[in-house]
Amino acid sequence: MFEGRTFGGIEEGMAYVQEVSFGTVIERGTRAAADLPSGLVYAGFSIGVLSAQKLAQTRPGARGALLYYACVPLTEFGDAWPDRVPVQVHGMDADPFFAGESDLGFARQVVESAGQGELFLYPGDQHYLADPTLPSYDPDAAALLLSRTLAFLDAVS
């Protein structure tokens, strides 16, 4: 999605996204799945949620969606969440990029629309809570996130 580029922080990454456009980043992510079989669970972290959510909402045969640290309006990629596609959304309750922007409200909308939807909020204000290579890593929240993710994957397999 970033063509191999890495950034020193969220702000730098978002500046790049604005430079190339959100549409370009979403298209790169969805194009990466073009040759994959149907029947997948789509997962995305932060900006990667845009492609994962689009694929889960629009690609036939989706088995589920795991959206970490972000969510976009349900209507961004269609009129409703698809039937029989479970979804989990994970984020911290005081993350300025998730709870401080509109993502949390969008997450509630998606979860309510899905027949099988769950929203998990973890206490804290970090964005990348599950990445052990970053200072934002929260081992307790990450362990719970992993446990919930594995249970989700077991349920849809």
Short mmCIF file of C-alpha atoms in Angstrom, two decimals:
data_model
loop_
_atom_site.label_atom_id
_atom_site.label_comp_id
_atom_site.label_asym_id
_atom_site.label_seq_id
_atom_site.Cartn_x
_atom_site.Cartn_y
_atom_site.Cartn_z
CA MET A 1 0.00 0.00 0.00
CA PHE A 2 2.94 2.31 0.63
CA GLU A 3 5.15 0.80 -2.10
CA GLY A 4 7.73 -0.32 0.45
CA ARG A 5 8.05 3.05 2.14
CA THR A 6 8.19 3.34 5.90
CA PHE A 7 7.58 6.39 8.03
CA GLY A 8 8.70 7.66 11.41
CA GLY A 9 5.15 8.21 12.64
CA ILE A 10 1.48 8.26 11.80
CA GLU A 11 1.56 11.89 10.71
CA GLU A 12 4.28 11.21 8.12
CA GLY A 13 2.40 8.18 6.81
CA MET A 14 -0.82 10.16 6.55
CA ALA A 15 0.98 12.95 4.68
CA TYR A 16 2.06 10.35 2.12
CA VAL A 17 -1.51 9.00 1.87
CA GLN A 18 -2.81 12.50 1.24
CA GLU A 19 -0.11 13.03 -1.39
CA VAL A 20 -1.00 9.90 -3.38
CA SER A 21 -4.72 9.89 -2.35
CA PHE A 22 -6.78 7.59 -0.18
CA GLY A 23 -8.26 6.05 -3.33
CA THR A 24 -4.82 5.01 -4.55
CA VAL A 25 -3.96 3.41 -1.21
CA ILE A 26 -7.29 1.56 -1.10
CA GLU A 27 -6.84 0.37 -4.67
CA ARG A 28 -3.34 -0.94 -3.93
CA GLY A 29 -4.70 -2.95 -1.03
CA THR A 30 -7.64 -4.36 -2.93
CA ARG A 31 -5.46 -5.15 -5.97
CA ALA A 32 -3.20 -7.23 -3.71
CA ALA A 33 -6.15 -9.57 -3.10
CA ALA A 34 -7.27 -9.79 -6.75
CA ASP A 35 -5.64 -13.16 -7.44
CA LEU A 36 -6.51 -14.71 -4.08
CA PRO A 37 -9.38 -17.19 -3.80
CA SER A 38 -12.73 -16.22 -2.37
CA GLY A 39 -13.66 -17.38 1.11
CA LEU A 40 -11.15 -15.23 2.96
CA VAL A 41 -11.17 -13.25 6.18
CA TYR A 42 -9.92 -9.76 5.43
CA ALA A 43 -7.85 -8.02 8.09
CA GLY A 44 -6.38 -4.55 8.18
CA PHE A 45 -4.46 -2.44 10.66
CA SER A 46 -4.92 1.34 10.72
CA ILE A 47 -4.98 2.64 7.13
CA GLY A 48 -5.03 -1.00 5.95
CA VAL A 49 -8.56 -1.20 7.33
CA LEU A 50 -9.81 0.72 4.31
CA SER A 51 -8.88 -2.08 1.89
CA ALA A 52 -9.91 -4.85 4.28
CA GLN A 53 -13.30 -3.25 4.91
CA LYS A 54 -13.84 -2.65 1.19
CA LEU A 55 -12.99 -6.26 0.36
CA ALA A 56 -15.21 -7.64 3.13
CA GLN A 57 -18.12 -5.47 2.01
CA THR A 58 -17.79 -5.91 -1.75
CA ARG A 59 -15.92 -9.08 -2.65
CA PRO A 60 -18.23 -12.10 -2.93
CA GLY A 61 -17.46 -14.97 -0.61
CA ALA A 62 -15.89 -12.99 2.23
CA ARG A 63 -15.83 -15.08 5.41
CA GLY A 64 -15.20 -12.21 7.82
CA ALA A 65 -13.43 -8.97 8.61
CA LEU A 66 -10.96 -8.03 11.32
CA LEU A 67 -10.54 -4.27 11.57
CA TYR A 68 -7.82 -2.99 13.89
CA TYR A 69 -7.50 0.63 15.04
CA ALA A 70 -9.74 2.14 12.35
CA CYS A 71 -13.11 1.96 10.62
CA VAL A 72 -14.81 3.94 7.88
CA PRO A 73 -18.49 4.70 7.32
CA LEU A 74 -20.58 1.70 6.40
CA THR A 75 -21.78 3.54 3.29
CA GLU A 76 -18.23 4.14 2.01
CA PHE A 77 -18.33 0.81 0.16
CA GLY A 78 -22.04 0.04 -0.18
CA ASP A 79 -25.45 0.42 1.36
CA ALA A 80 -25.13 -2.17 4.12
CA TRP A 81 -22.83 -4.69 5.69
CA PRO A 82 -23.13 -7.98 3.77
CA ASP A 83 -25.25 -10.78 5.21
CA ARG A 84 -23.40 -13.59 6.94
CA VAL A 85 -20.06 -11.75 7.08
CA PRO A 86 -18.98 -11.47 10.72
CA VAL A 87 -16.80 -8.55 11.79
CA GLN A 88 -14.66 -7.59 14.74
CA VAL A 89 -13.34 -4.07 15.32
CA HIS A 90 -10.55 -3.48 17.85
CA GLY A 91 -9.19 -0.19 19.18
CA MET A 92 -8.22 1.72 22.30
CA ASP A 93 -10.90 3.81 23.97
CA ALA A 94 -8.74 6.96 24.09
CA ASP A 95 -6.70 6.51 20.89
CA PRO A 96 -6.81 9.98 19.29
CA PHE A 97 -6.85 8.45 15.79
CA PHE A 98 -9.62 5.92 16.55
CA ALA A 99 -11.75 7.22 19.41
CA GLY A 100 -10.78 10.86 18.94
CA GLU A 101 -11.87 10.93 15.32
CA SER A 102 -15.02 9.46 13.79
CA ASP A 103 -13.73 5.89 13.51
CA LEU A 104 -15.31 4.74 16.76
CA GLY A 105 -18.73 5.93 15.65
CA PHE A 106 -18.24 4.23 12.28
CA ALA A 107 -17.20 1.05 14.08
CA ARG A 108 -20.41 1.09 16.11
CA GLN A 109 -22.38 1.57 12.89
CA VAL A 110 -20.67 -1.36 11.16
CA VAL A 111 -21.03 -3.67 14.16
CA GLU A 112 -24.71 -2.82 14.58
CA SER A 113 -25.36 -3.43 10.88
CA ALA A 114 -23.58 -6.78 10.82
CA GLY A 115 -25.54 -9.79 11.92
CA GLN A 116 -22.43 -10.95 13.77
CA GLY A 117 -20.46 -7.92 14.83
CA GLU A 118 -18.27 -7.18 17.84
CA LEU A 119 -16.52 -4.01 18.94
CA PHE A 120 -13.70 -4.38 21.44
CA LEU A 121 -12.35 -1.32 23.22
CA TYR A 122 -9.17 -1.55 25.25
CA PRO A 123 -8.23 1.00 27.90
CA GLY A 124 -5.53 3.34 26.69
CA ASP A 125 -4.57 6.00 24.19
CA GLN A 126 -2.22 4.16 21.84
CA HIS A 127 -2.87 3.46 18.17
CA TYR A 128 -0.63 0.46 17.48
CA LEU A 129 -1.28 -1.46 20.68
CA ALA A 130 -0.35 -4.93 19.40
CA ASP A 131 3.00 -4.28 17.71
CA PRO A 132 5.77 -5.38 20.09
CA THR A 133 8.38 -3.42 18.12
CA LEU A 134 6.79 -0.06 19.00
CA PRO A 135 6.70 1.92 22.25
CA SER A 136 2.88 1.93 21.99
CA TYR A 137 2.79 -1.84 22.58
CA ASP A 138 0.46 -2.90 25.37
CA PRO A 139 1.18 -6.56 26.19
CA ASP A 140 -2.04 -7.16 28.14
CA ALA A 141 -4.28 -5.57 25.51
CA ALA A 142 -2.32 -7.30 22.73
CA ALA A 143 -2.79 -10.71 24.38
CA LEU A 144 -6.53 -10.13 24.69
CA LEU A 145 -6.73 -8.87 21.09
CA LEU A 146 -4.90 -11.98 19.89
CA SER A 147 -7.15 -14.27 21.91
CA ARG A 148 -10.28 -12.64 20.49
CA THR A 149 -8.86 -12.75 16.96
CA LEU A 150 -8.05 -16.45 17.20
CA ALA A 151 -11.53 -17.21 18.56
CA PHE A 152 -13.03 -15.27 15.64
CA LEU A 153 -10.92 -17.20 13.13
CA ASP A 154 -11.88 -20.52 14.76
CA ALA A 155 -15.55 -19.58 14.53
CA VAL A 156 -15.44 -18.75 10.81
CA SER A 157 -13.28 -21.69 9.71
#
